[in-house]
Structure formats: C-alpha cells, structure tokens
Short mmCIF file of N, CA and C in Angstrom, two decimals:
data_model
loop_
_atom_site.label_atom_id
_atom_site.label_comp_id
_atom_site.label_asym_id
_atom_site.label_seq_id
_atom_site.Cartn_x
_atom_site.Cartn_y
_atom_site.Cartn_z
N UNK A 876 6.90 -3.83 -5.49
CA UNK A 876 5.85 -3.23 -5.30
C UNK A 876 6.81 -2.32 -4.10
N UNK A 877 6.85 -0.94 -4.20
CA UNK A 877 7.30 -0.27 -3.25
C UNK A 877 6.18 0.51 -2.33
N UNK A 878 6.18 0.41 -1.15
CA UNK A 878 4.82 0.78 -0.16
C UNK A 878 5.47 1.81 1.14
N UNK A 879 4.08 2.44 1.80
CA UNK A 879 4.29 2.64 2.89
C UNK A 879 3.18 2.08 3.78
N UNK A 880 3.48 1.75 4.81
CA UNK A 880 2.50 1.11 5.85
C UNK A 880 2.34 1.53 6.92
N UNK A 881 1.32 2.10 7.56
CA UNK A 881 0.83 2.18 8.55
C UNK A 881 1.07 0.59 9.61
N UNK A 882 1.61 0.99 10.72
CA UNK A 882 1.46 -0.07 11.48
C UNK A 882 0.70 -0.95 11.76
N UNK A 883 -0.69 -0.43 12.02
CA UNK A 883 -1.92 -1.83 11.98
C UNK A 883 -1.89 -2.35 10.13
N UNK A 884 -1.78 -1.61 9.29
CA UNK A 884 -1.47 -2.65 7.73
C UNK A 884 -0.42 -3.37 7.67
N UNK A 885 0.79 -3.10 8.29
CA UNK A 885 1.83 -4.47 8.51
C UNK A 885 1.37 -5.41 9.20
N UNK A 886 1.04 -5.04 10.49
CA UNK A 886 0.62 -6.22 11.17
C UNK A 886 -0.37 -7.26 10.96
N UNK A 887 -1.67 -6.62 9.72
CA UNK A 887 -2.36 -7.41 9.51
C UNK A 887 -1.82 -8.06 8.10
N UNK A 888 -0.43 -7.58 7.45
CA UNK A 888 -0.24 -8.21 6.46
C UNK A 888 0.52 -9.63 7.46
N UNK A 889 1.39 -9.04 8.40
CA UNK A 889 2.33 -10.21 8.47
C UNK A 889 1.09 -11.06 9.21
N UNK A 890 0.12 -10.97 9.88
CA UNK A 890 -0.80 -11.94 10.57
C UNK A 890 -1.40 -13.16 9.28
N UNK A 891 -1.83 -12.35 8.54
CA UNK A 891 -2.54 -12.97 7.62
C UNK A 891 -1.79 -13.81 6.71
N UNK A 892 -0.84 -13.17 6.32
CA UNK A 892 0.34 -13.37 5.56
C UNK A 892 0.06 -12.96 4.07
N UNK A 893 -0.66 -12.36 3.77
CA UNK A 893 -1.16 -11.41 2.63
C UNK A 893 -0.77 -10.27 2.82
N UNK A 894 -0.13 -9.56 1.73
CA UNK A 894 0.87 -10.36 0.67
C UNK A 894 1.75 -10.40 1.21
N UNK A 895 2.45 -11.59 0.82
CA UNK A 895 3.68 -11.96 1.07
C UNK A 895 5.26 -11.84 1.37
N UNK A 896 6.14 -11.83 1.97
CA UNK A 896 7.11 -11.67 1.53
C UNK A 896 7.42 -10.07 1.58
N UNK A 897 7.23 -9.21 2.87
CA UNK A 897 7.33 -8.34 3.27
C UNK A 897 8.48 -7.86 3.53
N UNK A 898 9.36 -7.33 2.74
CA UNK A 898 10.64 -6.63 2.91
C UNK A 898 11.12 -5.24 3.54
N UNK A 899 11.75 -4.62 4.21
CA UNK A 899 11.43 -3.28 5.13
C UNK A 899 12.65 -3.07 4.42
N UNK A 900 12.49 -1.29 4.28
CA UNK A 900 13.40 -0.67 3.58
C UNK A 900 14.47 -0.27 4.98
N UNK A 901 15.44 -0.42 4.96
CA UNK A 901 16.42 -0.17 6.08
C UNK A 901 16.62 1.80 6.08
N UNK A 902 16.85 2.08 4.65
CA UNK A 902 17.48 3.63 4.90
C UNK A 902 16.51 4.53 5.05
N UNK A 903 15.00 4.06 4.83
CA UNK A 903 13.58 4.71 4.48
C UNK A 903 13.91 5.86 5.57
N UNK A 904 13.31 6.71 5.26
CA UNK A 904 13.14 7.94 6.09
C UNK A 904 11.68 8.55 5.59
N UNK A 905 10.55 8.50 6.75
CA UNK A 905 8.77 8.42 7.09
C UNK A 905 8.71 10.13 6.49
N UNK A 906 7.59 10.00 6.06
CA UNK A 906 6.98 11.02 6.00
C UNK A 906 6.96 11.93 7.32
N UNK A 907 7.19 13.32 7.62
CA UNK A 907 6.67 13.68 9.10
C UNK A 907 5.33 13.71 9.54
N UNK A 908 4.54 13.78 8.31
CA UNK A 908 2.87 13.78 9.26
C UNK A 908 2.46 11.78 9.58
N UNK A 909 3.35 11.02 9.09
CA UNK A 909 3.53 9.75 9.20
C UNK A 909 4.79 9.20 9.72
N UNK A 910 5.17 9.28 10.90
CA UNK A 910 6.39 9.28 11.42
C UNK A 910 6.09 7.46 11.59
N UNK A 911 5.25 7.26 11.80
CA UNK A 911 5.68 5.69 12.26
C UNK A 911 4.92 4.82 11.44
N UNK A 912 5.00 5.34 9.84
CA UNK A 912 4.82 4.09 9.07
C UNK A 912 5.88 4.05 8.54
N UNK A 913 6.27 2.82 7.96
CA UNK A 913 7.52 2.39 7.43
C UNK A 913 7.33 1.82 5.77
N UNK A 914 8.76 2.17 5.15
CA UNK A 914 8.41 1.68 3.81
C UNK A 914 9.01 0.55 3.80
N UNK A 915 8.81 -0.19 2.68
CA UNK A 915 9.28 -1.51 2.06
C UNK A 915 8.57 -1.99 1.12
N UNK A 916 8.93 -3.39 0.91
CA UNK A 916 8.30 -3.82 -0.46
C UNK A 916 7.44 -5.02 -0.19
N UNK A 917 7.05 -5.38 -1.72
CA UNK A 917 6.46 -6.66 -1.73
C UNK A 917 6.15 -6.92 -3.22
N UNK A 918 6.55 -8.35 -3.07
CA UNK A 918 6.21 -9.18 -4.62
C UNK A 918 5.01 -9.51 -5.12
N UNK A 919 4.67 -9.26 -6.05
CA UNK A 919 3.16 -9.71 -6.91
C UNK A 919 3.38 -10.33 -8.26
N UNK A 920 2.69 -11.05 -8.45
CA UNK A 920 2.81 -11.21 -9.83
C UNK A 920 2.04 -11.00 -10.84
N UNK A 921 1.42 -10.08 -10.50
CA UNK A 921 0.19 -9.22 -11.58
C UNK A 921 0.05 -8.07 -11.37
N UNK A 922 -0.62 -7.48 -11.97
CA UNK A 922 -1.24 -5.52 -11.42
C UNK A 922 -2.33 -6.14 -10.70
N UNK A 923 -3.36 -6.96 -10.93
CA UNK A 923 -4.17 -7.29 -10.86
C UNK A 923 -4.36 -7.94 -9.26
N UNK A 924 -3.46 -8.51 -9.06
CA UNK A 924 -2.68 -9.23 -7.91
C UNK A 924 -2.59 -8.17 -6.80
N UNK A 925 -1.46 -7.03 -7.08
CA UNK A 925 -1.29 -6.46 -6.15
C UNK A 925 -2.17 -5.24 -5.94
N UNK A 926 -3.17 -4.91 -6.62
CA UNK A 926 -4.87 -3.95 -6.28
C UNK A 926 -5.59 -4.88 -5.37
N UNK A 927 -5.85 -6.31 -5.67
CA UNK A 927 -6.52 -6.95 -4.79
C UNK A 927 -6.02 -7.32 -3.31
N UNK A 928 -4.63 -7.46 -3.31
CA UNK A 928 -4.15 -7.53 -2.12
C UNK A 928 -3.70 -6.14 -1.04
N UNK A 929 -3.33 -5.68 -1.74
CA UNK A 929 -3.18 -4.14 -1.29
C UNK A 929 -4.53 -2.83 -0.64
N UNK A 930 -5.73 -3.48 -1.63
CA UNK A 930 -6.56 -2.81 -0.96
C UNK A 930 -7.09 -3.72 0.01
N UNK A 931 -7.05 -4.84 0.16
CA UNK A 931 -7.21 -5.76 1.28
C UNK A 931 -6.68 -4.90 2.84
N UNK A 932 -5.67 -4.27 2.73
CA UNK A 932 -5.01 -3.57 3.37
C UNK A 932 -5.64 -2.50 4.29
N UNK A 933 -6.70 -1.72 3.45
CA UNK A 933 -7.48 -0.96 4.11
C UNK A 933 -6.92 0.46 3.66
N UNK A 934 -7.03 1.60 4.48
CA UNK A 934 -6.83 3.05 3.47
C UNK A 934 -5.41 3.30 4.46
N UNK A 935 -4.47 2.22 4.92
CA UNK A 935 -3.50 2.44 5.89
C UNK A 935 -2.12 1.96 4.97
N UNK A 936 -2.16 1.77 3.31
CA UNK A 936 -1.06 1.35 2.83
C UNK A 936 -0.85 2.93 1.63
N UNK A 937 0.49 3.26 1.42
CA UNK A 937 0.67 4.33 0.53
C UNK A 937 1.39 3.64 -1.15
N UNK A 938 1.52 3.15 -2.07
CA UNK A 938 1.66 2.85 -3.05
C UNK A 938 2.92 3.77 -3.36
N UNK A 939 4.21 3.55 -3.17
CA UNK A 939 5.47 4.40 -4.10
C UNK A 939 5.57 4.31 -5.26
N UNK A 940 5.64 3.17 -5.60
CA UNK A 940 6.25 2.67 -6.57
C UNK A 940 5.87 1.30 -7.01
N UNK A 941 5.31 0.95 -8.20
CA UNK A 941 5.29 1.70 -9.73
C UNK A 941 4.14 2.66 -9.70
N UNK A 942 4.53 3.70 -10.82
CA UNK A 942 3.76 4.84 -10.86
C UNK A 942 2.16 4.02 -11.13
N UNK A 943 2.15 3.51 -12.42
CA UNK A 943 1.14 2.92 -12.61
C UNK A 943 0.11 2.37 -11.75
N UNK A 944 0.61 1.46 -10.79
CA UNK A 944 -0.11 0.73 -9.51
C UNK A 944 -0.71 1.97 -8.63
N UNK A 945 0.32 2.97 -8.80
CA UNK A 945 -0.39 4.38 -7.79
C UNK A 945 -1.78 5.13 -7.78
N UNK A 946 -1.56 4.70 -9.00
CA UNK A 946 -2.49 5.37 -9.88
C UNK A 946 -3.97 4.81 -9.87
N UNK A 947 -3.67 3.80 -10.02
CA UNK A 947 -4.59 2.67 -9.49
C UNK A 947 -5.58 2.48 -8.53
N UNK A 948 -4.96 2.65 -7.61
CA UNK A 948 -4.78 2.75 -6.32
C UNK A 948 -5.42 4.51 -5.53
N UNK A 949 -5.31 5.09 -6.23
CA UNK A 949 -5.57 6.13 -6.23
C UNK A 949 -6.95 6.35 -6.41
N UNK A 950 -7.09 5.93 -7.77
CA UNK A 950 -8.68 5.94 -8.29
C UNK A 950 -9.78 5.25 -7.92
N UNK A 951 -9.36 3.71 -7.19
CA UNK A 951 -9.70 3.03 -6.15
C UNK A 951 -10.62 3.42 -4.88
N UNK A 952 -9.74 4.45 -4.51
CA UNK A 952 -9.55 5.41 -3.26
C UNK A 952 -10.74 6.10 -3.69
N UNK A 953 -10.24 7.12 -4.50
CA UNK A 953 -11.50 8.11 -5.17
C UNK A 953 -12.97 7.54 -5.18
N UNK A 954 -13.25 6.25 -5.81
CA UNK A 954 -14.28 5.81 -6.29
C UNK A 954 -15.02 5.10 -4.95
N UNK A 955 -14.10 4.88 -4.03
CA UNK A 955 -14.92 4.21 -2.50
C UNK A 955 -15.08 5.67 -1.66
N UNK A 956 -14.22 6.81 -1.68
CA UNK A 956 -14.84 8.02 -1.40
C UNK A 956 -16.36 8.34 -1.91
N UNK A 957 -16.21 8.42 -3.13
CA UNK A 957 -17.59 8.86 -3.77
C UNK A 957 -18.84 8.06 -3.27
N UNK A 958 -18.73 6.72 -2.96
CA UNK A 958 -19.64 5.65 -2.73
C UNK A 958 -20.30 5.88 -1.18
N UNK A 959 -19.11 6.70 -0.54
CA UNK A 959 -19.78 6.84 1.44
C UNK A 959 -19.71 8.12 1.42
N UNK A 960 -19.70 9.51 0.51
CA UNK A 960 -20.37 10.66 0.88
C UNK A 960 -21.86 10.29 1.51
N UNK A 961 -22.02 12.12 2.09
CA UNK A 961 -23.50 11.47 2.79
C UNK A 961 -24.37 12.79 1.88
#
C-alpha cells in the first residue's frame, strides 16, 4: 500500500510497530500544502488488515494506492465525520 503520512502518524507507526515494515519512497515530492508529509509504503496481508491498521494511525494518513483501499478509507472518513457533526 502506497501512502503519505504526517510526521505524527509516521512516528506512531514506528513506535508501535503497526503497521510494520515502513519503506520510504526517496524520490517522492510532497504536496505543497503538506510539505512535511512523507510518502512510502507498507505491506498488508489483506484489505481488511490494511483498513484496521491505517485507521489506527488517525486522520494523518492518505492512501495513494491501491485505489480500492483509498475509496474504502474515504468512505470510513465520511462516516466518522457524519457521526461527529454538531
């Protein structure tokens, strides 16, 4: 899974060891509005495992690929946002 992570999310992943196996992409260029975010990848055994572990990193993770996982994470984010509307 290819992702972009904010420094806090990467630190959480490295400290907890979940998800395991972070590999940075040395040639990546962060978006202008998130210059401190890092791009890299994790390996997961399944789509469900990826969802669980990436949601645990909080709101500072963006799934780039695969597109299906990106869509799943976006749907989860919308559901969470609906639950917390005032």
